[in-house]
Amino acid sequence: MGRSVSYPSGAIVAFTVLDVEAEDDWEFAYEWLRDDLRKRAGRAFPSLIPHDGWRGREDRILMRNAYADFGVSVYGGLVAVWIVERDDGAYWDADWRTARSPRAQRWLSQIASRFDAVFGDYDCLGHMSNGEGVYAKRAA
C-alpha cells in the first residue's frame, strides 16, 4: 500500500481500508463506512454526538464532543479515521476557552490507545521522500 491520505494536523489517527471492487459501489461503501464508524465511535466514546461538517476540503467530521472532532478521510481505498481537538469558532469563543485546550489534550491522551485499538487495522511505517506512505497490516 503506497498511497497517502489526508488527516488534520495534530490528530490521533488510525488506518484501515475501504475495499470496493466496482466504481459504482464506491458511494454505497463510503456511506456504510461513515455509519459504521459513527456507531463504533458512539459505543467507544459515549460523549461523541453526531455532527456533519468538514475540516478543510478532505477531512469529514462525523461526530464531536465538547473537546474533539471525530472524522474520516479517504484517498483511494486508504482510510484515515481520526480524532483531533476542535478548531471551530464556537469552540474558541466559549467563555472557558483558556482552560479548554489543556482539558481537550488530556482527554485525547486518555483515549488514544483505545481509539487505536478500536479503529486501527494498519500501521503507518513512514513516508518516502515523494510523500507516499508505507503501511503494514496488523496481525489479527
Short mmCIF file of N, CA, C and O in Angstrom, two decimals:
data_model
loop_
_atom_site.label_atom_id
_atom_site.label_comp_id
_atom_site.label_asym_id
_atom_site.label_seq_id
_atom_site.Cartn_x
_atom_site.Cartn_y
_atom_site.Cartn_z
N MET A 1 0.86 -1.16 0.00
CA MET A 1 0.00 0.00 0.00
C MET A 1 0.90 1.22 0.00
O MET A 1 1.68 1.42 0.90
N GLY A 2 0.81 2.07 -1.00
CA GLY A 2 1.75 3.16 -1.12
C GLY A 2 1.12 4.53 -1.20
O GLY A 2 1.78 5.50 -1.51
N ARG A 3 -0.14 4.66 -0.95
CA ARG A 3 -0.80 5.96 -1.03
C ARG A 3 -0.68 6.69 0.30
O ARG A 3 -0.39 6.10 1.32
N SER A 4 -0.95 7.96 0.26
CA SER A 4 -1.05 8.75 1.48
C SER A 4 -2.44 9.33 1.55
O SER A 4 -3.06 9.62 0.54
N VAL A 5 -2.92 9.53 2.75
CA VAL A 5 -4.26 10.06 2.95
C VAL A 5 -4.17 11.26 3.89
O VAL A 5 -3.34 11.30 4.79
N SER A 6 -5.01 12.23 3.65
CA SER A 6 -5.06 13.43 4.46
C SER A 6 -5.68 13.16 5.83
O SER A 6 -6.49 12.24 5.97
N TYR A 7 -5.29 13.95 6.82
CA TYR A 7 -5.97 13.99 8.11
C TYR A 7 -5.53 15.28 8.78
O TYR A 7 -4.49 15.84 8.45
N PRO A 8 -6.33 15.78 9.73
CA PRO A 8 -6.00 17.06 10.35
C PRO A 8 -4.69 17.02 11.14
O PRO A 8 -4.36 16.01 11.78
N SER A 9 -3.99 18.12 11.12
CA SER A 9 -2.75 18.24 11.87
C SER A 9 -3.01 18.04 13.35
O SER A 9 -3.98 18.55 13.91
N GLY A 10 -2.16 17.26 14.00
CA GLY A 10 -2.28 17.01 15.43
C GLY A 10 -3.25 15.91 15.81
O GLY A 10 -3.45 15.63 16.99
N ALA A 11 -3.85 15.26 14.82
CA ALA A 11 -4.87 14.24 15.09
C ALA A 11 -4.25 12.93 15.57
O ALA A 11 -3.13 12.59 15.22
N ILE A 12 -5.01 12.19 16.35
CA ILE A 12 -4.74 10.79 16.62
C ILE A 12 -5.37 10.06 15.44
O ILE A 12 -6.53 10.27 15.12
N VAL A 13 -4.59 9.22 14.77
CA VAL A 13 -5.04 8.63 13.51
C VAL A 13 -4.91 7.12 13.55
O VAL A 13 -3.91 6.59 14.04
N ALA A 14 -5.91 6.45 13.03
CA ALA A 14 -5.88 5.00 12.83
C ALA A 14 -6.18 4.76 11.36
O ALA A 14 -6.97 5.48 10.75
N PHE A 15 -5.54 3.76 10.79
CA PHE A 15 -5.69 3.49 9.36
C PHE A 15 -6.40 2.18 9.11
O PHE A 15 -6.19 1.20 9.81
N THR A 16 -7.23 2.19 8.07
CA THR A 16 -7.91 0.99 7.60
C THR A 16 -8.08 1.13 6.10
O THR A 16 -7.56 2.06 5.50
N VAL A 17 -8.79 0.22 5.48
CA VAL A 17 -9.03 0.30 4.04
C VAL A 17 -10.52 0.19 3.75
O VAL A 17 -11.28 -0.39 4.52
N LEU A 18 -10.91 0.76 2.62
CA LEU A 18 -12.26 0.64 2.09
C LEU A 18 -12.09 -0.11 0.78
O LEU A 18 -11.62 0.45 -0.21
N ASP A 19 -12.42 -1.39 0.79
CA ASP A 19 -12.21 -2.25 -0.36
C ASP A 19 -13.48 -2.27 -1.20
O ASP A 19 -14.48 -2.87 -0.81
N VAL A 20 -13.42 -1.60 -2.34
CA VAL A 20 -14.57 -1.52 -3.24
C VAL A 20 -14.15 -2.09 -4.58
O VAL A 20 -13.19 -1.61 -5.19
N GLU A 21 -14.86 -3.12 -5.03
CA GLU A 21 -14.48 -3.78 -6.27
C GLU A 21 -14.93 -3.03 -7.51
O GLU A 21 -14.20 -2.91 -8.47
N ALA A 22 -16.14 -2.50 -7.50
CA ALA A 22 -16.66 -1.78 -8.67
C ALA A 22 -16.83 -0.31 -8.33
O ALA A 22 -17.31 0.04 -7.25
N GLU A 23 -16.42 0.55 -9.25
CA GLU A 23 -16.51 2.00 -9.04
C GLU A 23 -17.94 2.43 -8.68
O GLU A 23 -18.15 3.34 -7.88
N ASP A 24 -18.93 1.76 -9.25
CA ASP A 24 -20.33 2.10 -8.98
C ASP A 24 -20.71 1.87 -7.52
O ASP A 24 -21.69 2.43 -7.04
N ASP A 25 -19.97 1.02 -6.82
CA ASP A 25 -20.29 0.69 -5.43
C ASP A 25 -19.63 1.63 -4.43
O ASP A 25 -19.87 1.52 -3.24
N TRP A 26 -18.78 2.55 -4.90
CA TRP A 26 -17.99 3.37 -4.01
C TRP A 26 -18.84 4.22 -3.07
O TRP A 26 -18.61 4.25 -1.86
N GLU A 27 -19.83 4.92 -3.59
CA GLU A 27 -20.66 5.80 -2.76
C GLU A 27 -21.40 5.01 -1.69
O GLU A 27 -21.49 5.44 -0.54
N PHE A 28 -21.94 3.85 -2.05
CA PHE A 28 -22.62 2.99 -1.07
C PHE A 28 -21.64 2.55 0.01
O PHE A 28 -21.95 2.59 1.20
N ALA A 29 -20.46 2.11 -0.39
CA ALA A 29 -19.46 1.65 0.58
C ALA A 29 -19.01 2.77 1.50
O ALA A 29 -18.83 2.57 2.70
N TYR A 30 -18.83 3.97 0.94
CA TYR A 30 -18.42 5.12 1.75
C TYR A 30 -19.51 5.49 2.77
O TYR A 30 -19.21 5.78 3.92
N GLU A 31 -20.77 5.45 2.36
CA GLU A 31 -21.87 5.73 3.28
C GLU A 31 -21.93 4.68 4.39
O GLU A 31 -22.12 5.00 5.56
N TRP A 32 -21.75 3.42 4.03
CA TRP A 32 -21.73 2.34 5.01
C TRP A 32 -20.57 2.56 6.00
O TRP A 32 -20.74 2.41 7.21
N LEU A 33 -19.40 2.92 5.49
CA LEU A 33 -18.24 3.18 6.34
C LEU A 33 -18.53 4.29 7.33
O LEU A 33 -18.27 4.15 8.53
N ARG A 34 -19.09 5.39 6.88
CA ARG A 34 -19.41 6.50 7.78
C ARG A 34 -20.37 6.07 8.88
O ARG A 34 -20.17 6.38 10.05
N ASP A 35 -21.42 5.33 8.51
CA ASP A 35 -22.39 4.85 9.51
C ASP A 35 -21.73 3.90 10.50
O ASP A 35 -21.96 4.00 11.71
N ASP A 36 -20.90 2.99 10.00
CA ASP A 36 -20.22 2.05 10.87
C ASP A 36 -19.27 2.77 11.83
O ASP A 36 -19.24 2.46 13.03
N LEU A 37 -18.52 3.74 11.34
CA LEU A 37 -17.61 4.49 12.20
C LEU A 37 -18.37 5.26 13.28
O LEU A 37 -17.94 5.30 14.44
N ARG A 38 -19.50 5.86 12.92
CA ARG A 38 -20.31 6.58 13.91
C ARG A 38 -20.79 5.64 15.02
O ARG A 38 -20.72 5.98 16.20
N LYS A 39 -21.27 4.47 14.64
CA LYS A 39 -21.75 3.51 15.64
C LYS A 39 -20.63 3.06 16.56
O LYS A 39 -20.79 3.03 17.79
N ARG A 40 -19.49 2.70 15.99
CA ARG A 40 -18.36 2.23 16.80
C ARG A 40 -17.83 3.34 17.69
O ARG A 40 -17.50 3.10 18.85
N ALA A 41 -17.74 4.54 17.18
CA ALA A 41 -17.25 5.66 17.99
C ALA A 41 -18.22 5.98 19.12
O ALA A 41 -17.79 6.26 20.25
N GLY A 42 -19.50 5.94 18.84
CA GLY A 42 -20.50 6.21 19.87
C GLY A 42 -20.46 5.20 21.01
O GLY A 42 -20.66 5.55 22.17
N ARG A 43 -20.20 3.93 20.65
CA ARG A 43 -20.07 2.90 21.69
C ARG A 43 -18.78 3.09 22.49
O ARG A 43 -18.77 2.93 23.71
N ALA A 44 -17.69 3.38 21.82
CA ALA A 44 -16.40 3.51 22.49
C ALA A 44 -16.26 4.81 23.29
O ALA A 44 -15.63 4.83 24.35
N PHE A 45 -16.87 5.88 22.78
CA PHE A 45 -16.74 7.21 23.39
C PHE A 45 -18.12 7.87 23.44
O PHE A 45 -18.48 8.64 22.55
N PRO A 46 -18.91 7.56 24.47
CA PRO A 46 -20.30 8.00 24.53
C PRO A 46 -20.52 9.51 24.51
O PRO A 46 -21.62 9.97 24.21
N SER A 47 -19.50 10.29 24.81
CA SER A 47 -19.68 11.75 24.79
C SER A 47 -19.75 12.31 23.37
O SER A 47 -20.17 13.46 23.18
N LEU A 48 -19.37 11.53 22.37
CA LEU A 48 -19.45 11.99 20.98
C LEU A 48 -20.90 11.96 20.50
O LEU A 48 -21.62 11.00 20.75
N ILE A 49 -21.29 13.02 19.81
CA ILE A 49 -22.63 13.10 19.23
C ILE A 49 -22.49 13.34 17.72
O ILE A 49 -21.49 13.89 17.27
N PRO A 50 -23.49 12.93 16.96
CA PRO A 50 -23.40 13.11 15.50
C PRO A 50 -23.21 14.58 15.12
O PRO A 50 -23.80 15.48 15.72
N HIS A 51 -22.36 14.79 14.15
CA HIS A 51 -22.10 16.13 13.60
C HIS A 51 -21.66 15.95 12.16
O HIS A 51 -20.85 15.08 11.86
N ASP A 52 -22.17 16.76 11.28
CA ASP A 52 -21.78 16.67 9.88
C ASP A 52 -21.07 17.96 9.50
O ASP A 52 -21.66 19.04 9.58
N GLY A 53 -19.79 17.84 9.16
CA GLY A 53 -19.03 19.02 8.79
C GLY A 53 -17.71 18.62 8.15
O GLY A 53 -17.45 17.44 7.91
N TRP A 54 -16.90 19.62 7.89
CA TRP A 54 -15.62 19.39 7.24
C TRP A 54 -14.53 20.18 7.94
O TRP A 54 -14.77 21.27 8.46
N ARG A 55 -13.33 19.65 7.92
CA ARG A 55 -12.12 20.37 8.31
C ARG A 55 -11.31 20.45 7.03
O ARG A 55 -10.72 19.46 6.61
N GLY A 56 -11.34 21.59 6.41
CA GLY A 56 -10.71 21.72 5.10
C GLY A 56 -11.58 21.06 4.05
O GLY A 56 -12.79 20.92 4.20
N ARG A 57 -10.94 20.61 2.96
CA ARG A 57 -11.69 20.03 1.85
C ARG A 57 -11.71 18.52 1.83
O ARG A 57 -12.48 17.92 1.11
N GLU A 58 -10.86 17.87 2.64
CA GLU A 58 -10.73 16.42 2.53
C GLU A 58 -11.08 15.66 3.79
O GLU A 58 -11.19 14.45 3.76
N ASP A 59 -11.25 16.35 4.90
CA ASP A 59 -11.41 15.69 6.19
C ASP A 59 -12.84 15.91 6.70
O ASP A 59 -13.20 17.01 7.09
N ARG A 60 -13.61 14.83 6.70
CA ARG A 60 -15.03 14.91 7.03
C ARG A 60 -15.27 14.63 8.51
O ARG A 60 -14.88 13.59 9.02
N ILE A 61 -15.93 15.56 9.18
CA ILE A 61 -16.30 15.39 10.59
C ILE A 61 -17.58 14.58 10.66
O ILE A 61 -18.58 14.92 10.03
N LEU A 62 -17.57 13.51 11.46
CA LEU A 62 -18.74 12.65 11.62
C LEU A 62 -19.42 12.85 12.97
O LEU A 62 -20.63 12.69 13.09
N MET A 63 -18.62 13.16 14.00
CA MET A 63 -19.13 13.32 15.36
C MET A 63 -18.24 14.33 16.08
O MET A 63 -17.12 14.61 15.65
N ARG A 64 -18.73 14.82 17.22
CA ARG A 64 -17.90 15.69 18.04
C ARG A 64 -18.43 15.69 19.46
O ARG A 64 -19.54 15.27 19.73
N ASN A 65 -17.58 16.17 20.37
CA ASN A 65 -18.00 16.43 21.74
C ASN A 65 -17.49 17.82 22.10
O ASN A 65 -17.11 18.59 21.22
N ALA A 66 -17.46 18.15 23.38
CA ALA A 66 -17.05 19.49 23.79
C ALA A 66 -15.60 19.78 23.42
O ALA A 66 -15.21 20.94 23.28
N TYR A 67 -14.79 18.74 23.23
CA TYR A 67 -13.36 18.92 23.00
C TYR A 67 -12.85 18.55 21.62
O TYR A 67 -11.84 19.08 21.17
N ALA A 68 -13.46 17.58 20.96
CA ALA A 68 -12.83 16.99 19.79
C ALA A 68 -13.80 16.75 18.64
O ALA A 68 -15.00 16.58 18.84
N ASP A 69 -13.22 16.74 17.43
CA ASP A 69 -13.91 16.31 16.22
C ASP A 69 -13.43 14.90 15.90
O ASP A 69 -12.23 14.62 15.97
N PHE A 70 -14.36 14.03 15.54
CA PHE A 70 -14.06 12.67 15.11
C PHE A 70 -14.45 12.58 13.65
O PHE A 70 -15.54 13.01 13.26
N GLY A 71 -13.55 12.06 12.82
CA GLY A 71 -13.89 12.02 11.41
C GLY A 71 -13.11 11.02 10.60
O GLY A 71 -12.38 10.18 11.13
N VAL A 72 -13.28 11.16 9.29
CA VAL A 72 -12.71 10.22 8.34
C VAL A 72 -12.20 10.97 7.11
O VAL A 72 -12.77 11.98 6.71
N SER A 73 -11.12 10.46 6.56
CA SER A 73 -10.58 10.94 5.31
C SER A 73 -10.25 9.72 4.46
O SER A 73 -9.75 8.72 4.99
N VAL A 74 -10.51 9.81 3.17
CA VAL A 74 -10.29 8.67 2.28
C VAL A 74 -9.51 9.12 1.06
O VAL A 74 -9.79 10.16 0.47
N TYR A 75 -8.52 8.32 0.69
CA TYR A 75 -7.78 8.53 -0.55
C TYR A 75 -7.62 7.18 -1.21
O TYR A 75 -6.97 6.29 -0.66
N GLY A 76 -8.23 7.03 -2.38
CA GLY A 76 -8.26 5.71 -2.99
C GLY A 76 -9.01 4.78 -2.05
O GLY A 76 -10.10 5.08 -1.61
N GLY A 77 -8.41 3.69 -1.66
CA GLY A 77 -9.04 2.80 -0.70
C GLY A 77 -8.50 2.94 0.70
O GLY A 77 -8.95 2.26 1.62
N LEU A 78 -7.51 3.82 0.89
CA LEU A 78 -6.93 4.01 2.21
C LEU A 78 -7.78 4.98 3.02
O LEU A 78 -8.17 6.04 2.54
N VAL A 79 -8.06 4.61 4.26
CA VAL A 79 -8.94 5.39 5.14
C VAL A 79 -8.17 5.80 6.39
O VAL A 79 -7.56 4.96 7.05
N ALA A 80 -8.23 7.10 6.69
CA ALA A 80 -7.70 7.60 7.96
C ALA A 80 -8.91 7.93 8.84
O ALA A 80 -9.76 8.73 8.46
N VAL A 81 -8.99 7.27 9.97
CA VAL A 81 -10.02 7.57 10.97
C VAL A 81 -9.28 8.39 12.03
O VAL A 81 -8.25 7.97 12.53
N TRP A 82 -9.79 9.56 12.36
CA TRP A 82 -9.04 10.46 13.21
C TRP A 82 -9.92 11.13 14.26
O TRP A 82 -11.14 11.20 14.13
N ILE A 83 -9.24 11.60 15.30
CA ILE A 83 -9.88 12.42 16.32
C ILE A 83 -8.88 13.49 16.71
O ILE A 83 -7.69 13.22 16.86
N VAL A 84 -9.36 14.72 16.81
CA VAL A 84 -8.47 15.86 17.00
C VAL A 84 -9.21 16.96 17.76
O VAL A 84 -10.44 17.04 17.72
N GLU A 85 -8.46 17.78 18.45
CA GLU A 85 -9.07 18.90 19.18
C GLU A 85 -9.87 19.76 18.21
O GLU A 85 -9.44 20.03 17.09
N ARG A 86 -11.03 20.17 18.65
CA ARG A 86 -11.88 21.04 17.82
C ARG A 86 -11.15 22.33 17.48
O ARG A 86 -10.30 22.81 18.23
N ASP A 87 -11.54 22.90 16.35
CA ASP A 87 -10.89 24.11 15.88
C ASP A 87 -11.90 25.04 15.23
O ASP A 87 -11.59 25.75 14.28
N ASP A 88 -13.12 25.05 15.75
CA ASP A 88 -14.16 25.88 15.16
C ASP A 88 -14.40 27.12 16.02
O ASP A 88 -13.96 27.18 17.17
N GLY A 89 -15.08 28.09 15.48
CA GLY A 89 -15.33 29.35 16.18
C GLY A 89 -16.07 29.18 17.49
O GLY A 89 -15.71 29.80 18.50
N ALA A 90 -17.10 28.34 17.51
CA ALA A 90 -17.86 28.14 18.75
C ALA A 90 -16.99 27.57 19.85
O ALA A 90 -17.16 27.89 21.03
N TYR A 91 -16.04 26.74 19.49
CA TYR A 91 -15.12 26.14 20.47
C TYR A 91 -14.24 27.21 21.10
O TYR A 91 -14.09 27.28 22.30
N TRP A 92 -13.66 28.05 20.26
CA TRP A 92 -12.72 29.05 20.76
C TRP A 92 -13.41 30.28 21.33
O TRP A 92 -12.81 31.01 22.12
N ASP A 93 -14.67 30.51 21.01
CA ASP A 93 -15.39 31.67 21.53
C ASP A 93 -16.00 31.44 22.90
O ASP A 93 -16.51 32.37 23.51
N ALA A 94 -15.96 30.22 23.39
CA ALA A 94 -16.55 29.90 24.70
C ALA A 94 -15.85 30.67 25.81
O ALA A 94 -14.66 30.96 25.73
N ASP A 95 -16.58 30.98 26.86
CA ASP A 95 -16.04 31.74 27.99
C ASP A 95 -14.86 31.04 28.65
O ASP A 95 -13.96 31.69 29.15
N TRP A 96 -14.85 29.74 28.65
CA TRP A 96 -13.81 28.99 29.34
C TRP A 96 -12.72 28.51 28.38
O TRP A 96 -12.02 27.56 28.62
N ARG A 97 -12.49 29.24 27.28
CA ARG A 97 -11.56 28.81 26.23
C ARG A 97 -10.13 28.61 26.72
O ARG A 97 -9.43 27.76 26.21
N THR A 98 -9.69 29.38 27.70
CA THR A 98 -8.30 29.23 28.14
C THR A 98 -8.07 27.89 28.84
O THR A 98 -6.97 27.37 28.81
N ALA A 99 -9.11 27.34 29.45
CA ALA A 99 -8.98 26.04 30.12
C ALA A 99 -9.33 24.89 29.20
O ALA A 99 -9.05 23.74 29.50
N ARG A 100 -9.93 25.19 28.07
CA ARG A 100 -10.45 24.14 27.19
C ARG A 100 -9.35 23.31 26.53
O ARG A 100 -9.41 22.09 26.52
N SER A 101 -8.36 23.93 25.96
CA SER A 101 -7.34 23.19 25.22
C SER A 101 -6.59 22.18 26.11
O SER A 101 -6.43 21.03 25.71
N PRO A 102 -6.14 22.55 27.31
CA PRO A 102 -5.49 21.54 28.15
C PRO A 102 -6.42 20.38 28.50
O PRO A 102 -5.99 19.22 28.55
N ARG A 103 -7.69 20.67 28.73
CA ARG A 103 -8.66 19.61 29.01
C ARG A 103 -8.83 18.70 27.80
O ARG A 103 -8.91 17.48 27.92
N ALA A 104 -8.90 19.31 26.62
CA ALA A 104 -9.04 18.53 25.39
C ALA A 104 -7.83 17.64 25.19
O ALA A 104 -7.97 16.45 24.88
N GLN A 105 -6.64 18.17 25.37
CA GLN A 105 -5.42 17.38 25.18
C GLN A 105 -5.35 16.24 26.20
O GLN A 105 -4.91 15.14 25.86
N ARG A 106 -5.79 16.50 27.41
CA ARG A 106 -5.80 15.43 28.42
C ARG A 106 -6.77 14.32 28.03
O ARG A 106 -6.44 13.14 28.10
N TRP A 107 -7.98 14.70 27.61
CA TRP A 107 -8.97 13.70 27.20
C TRP A 107 -8.45 12.89 26.01
O TRP A 107 -8.55 11.66 26.00
N LEU A 108 -7.89 13.57 25.02
CA LEU A 108 -7.36 12.87 23.85
C LEU A 108 -6.24 11.91 24.23
O LEU A 108 -6.18 10.79 23.71
N SER A 109 -5.37 12.32 25.13
CA SER A 109 -4.29 11.41 25.53
C SER A 109 -4.83 10.20 26.29
O SER A 109 -4.29 9.10 26.19
N GLN A 110 -5.92 10.40 27.03
CA GLN A 110 -6.52 9.28 27.77
C GLN A 110 -7.18 8.26 26.85
O GLN A 110 -7.22 7.07 27.18
N ILE A 111 -7.71 8.69 25.73
CA ILE A 111 -8.42 7.77 24.84
C ILE A 111 -7.56 7.23 23.70
O ILE A 111 -8.01 6.37 22.95
N ALA A 112 -6.34 7.71 23.55
CA ALA A 112 -5.51 7.39 22.38
C ALA A 112 -5.34 5.89 22.15
O ALA A 112 -5.54 5.41 21.02
N SER A 113 -4.98 5.14 23.15
CA SER A 113 -4.73 3.71 22.93
C SER A 113 -6.03 2.97 22.61
O SER A 113 -6.04 2.07 21.77
N ARG A 114 -7.12 3.34 23.25
CA ARG A 114 -8.40 2.68 22.95
C ARG A 114 -8.85 3.05 21.53
O ARG A 114 -9.37 2.21 20.80
N PHE A 115 -8.66 4.30 21.14
CA PHE A 115 -9.01 4.74 19.79
C PHE A 115 -8.26 3.90 18.76
O PHE A 115 -8.86 3.38 17.81
N ASP A 116 -6.97 3.74 18.96
CA ASP A 116 -6.16 2.95 18.04
C ASP A 116 -6.62 1.49 18.01
O ASP A 116 -6.71 0.89 16.94
N ALA A 117 -6.95 0.93 19.15
CA ALA A 117 -7.40 -0.46 19.21
C ALA A 117 -8.75 -0.65 18.50
O ALA A 117 -8.97 -1.67 17.84
N VAL A 118 -9.64 0.32 18.61
CA VAL A 118 -10.97 0.21 18.01
C VAL A 118 -10.93 0.39 16.50
O VAL A 118 -11.62 -0.30 15.76
N PHE A 119 -10.10 1.32 16.01
CA PHE A 119 -10.17 1.70 14.60
C PHE A 119 -8.97 1.31 13.74
O PHE A 119 -9.05 1.36 12.53
N GLY A 120 -7.85 0.95 14.33
CA GLY A 120 -6.64 0.71 13.54
C GLY A 120 -6.49 -0.70 13.03
O GLY A 120 -6.46 -1.65 13.80
N ASP A 121 -6.40 -0.85 11.71
CA ASP A 121 -6.13 -2.14 11.07
C ASP A 121 -4.75 -2.17 10.43
O ASP A 121 -4.22 -3.23 10.13
N TYR A 122 -4.19 -0.99 10.18
CA TYR A 122 -2.88 -0.86 9.54
C TYR A 122 -2.03 0.11 10.36
O TYR A 122 -2.55 1.01 11.01
N ASP A 123 -0.72 -0.09 10.28
CA ASP A 123 0.23 0.83 10.89
C ASP A 123 0.94 1.59 9.78
O ASP A 123 1.34 0.99 8.78
N CYS A 124 1.11 2.89 9.97
CA CYS A 124 1.90 3.68 9.03
C CYS A 124 3.36 3.54 9.47
O CYS A 124 3.73 3.96 10.57
N LEU A 125 4.17 2.94 8.60
CA LEU A 125 5.57 2.72 8.93
C LEU A 125 6.43 3.94 8.63
O LEU A 125 7.54 4.05 9.14
N GLY A 126 5.94 4.82 7.80
CA GLY A 126 6.69 6.03 7.45
C GLY A 126 6.30 6.52 6.07
O GLY A 126 5.39 5.97 5.44
N HIS A 127 6.99 7.55 5.63
CA HIS A 127 6.73 8.15 4.32
C HIS A 127 8.03 8.24 3.53
O HIS A 127 9.08 8.57 4.09
N MET A 128 7.92 8.00 2.24
CA MET A 128 9.08 8.12 1.36
C MET A 128 9.27 9.59 0.99
O MET A 128 8.42 10.43 1.29
N SER A 129 10.37 9.90 0.33
CA SER A 129 10.68 11.29 0.00
C SER A 129 9.65 11.93 -0.92
O SER A 129 9.48 13.14 -0.92
N ASN A 130 8.91 11.12 -1.68
CA ASN A 130 7.88 11.68 -2.55
C ASN A 130 6.54 11.84 -1.83
O ASN A 130 5.54 12.20 -2.44
N GLY A 131 6.49 11.54 -0.54
CA GLY A 131 5.27 11.71 0.25
C GLY A 131 4.40 10.49 0.36
O GLY A 131 3.44 10.48 1.12
N GLU A 132 4.69 9.45 -0.41
CA GLU A 132 3.87 8.23 -0.34
C GLU A 132 4.11 7.52 0.98
O GLU A 132 5.24 7.40 1.45
N GLY A 133 3.02 7.05 1.57
CA GLY A 133 3.10 6.34 2.84
C GLY A 133 3.37 4.86 2.65
O GLY A 133 3.04 4.28 1.63
N VAL A 134 3.96 4.27 3.68
CA VAL A 134 4.20 2.83 3.70
C VAL A 134 3.41 2.27 4.89
O VAL A 134 3.60 2.72 6.03
N TYR A 135 2.50 1.34 4.61
CA TYR A 135 1.60 0.82 5.62
C TYR A 135 1.74 -0.69 5.73
O TYR A 135 2.00 -1.37 4.73
N ALA A 136 1.55 -1.22 6.92
CA ALA A 136 1.58 -2.67 7.14
C ALA A 136 0.32 -3.09 7.87
O ALA A 136 -0.09 -2.45 8.84
N LYS A 137 -0.30 -4.18 7.38
CA LYS A 137 -1.49 -4.71 8.03
C LYS A 137 -1.10 -5.32 9.35
O LYS A 137 -0.09 -5.99 9.47
N ARG A 138 -1.88 -5.05 10.38
CA ARG A 138 -1.64 -5.62 11.69
C ARG A 138 -2.01 -7.10 11.72
O ARG A 138 -2.93 -7.52 11.02
N ALA A 139 -1.33 -7.83 12.56
CA ALA A 139 -1.67 -9.24 12.73
C ALA A 139 -3.03 -9.34 13.41
O ALA A 139 -3.36 -8.56 14.29
N ALA A 140 -3.80 -10.32 12.98
CA ALA A 140 -5.16 -10.49 13.52
C ALA A 140 -5.14 -11.04 14.91
O ALA A 140 -4.32 -11.67 15.40
#
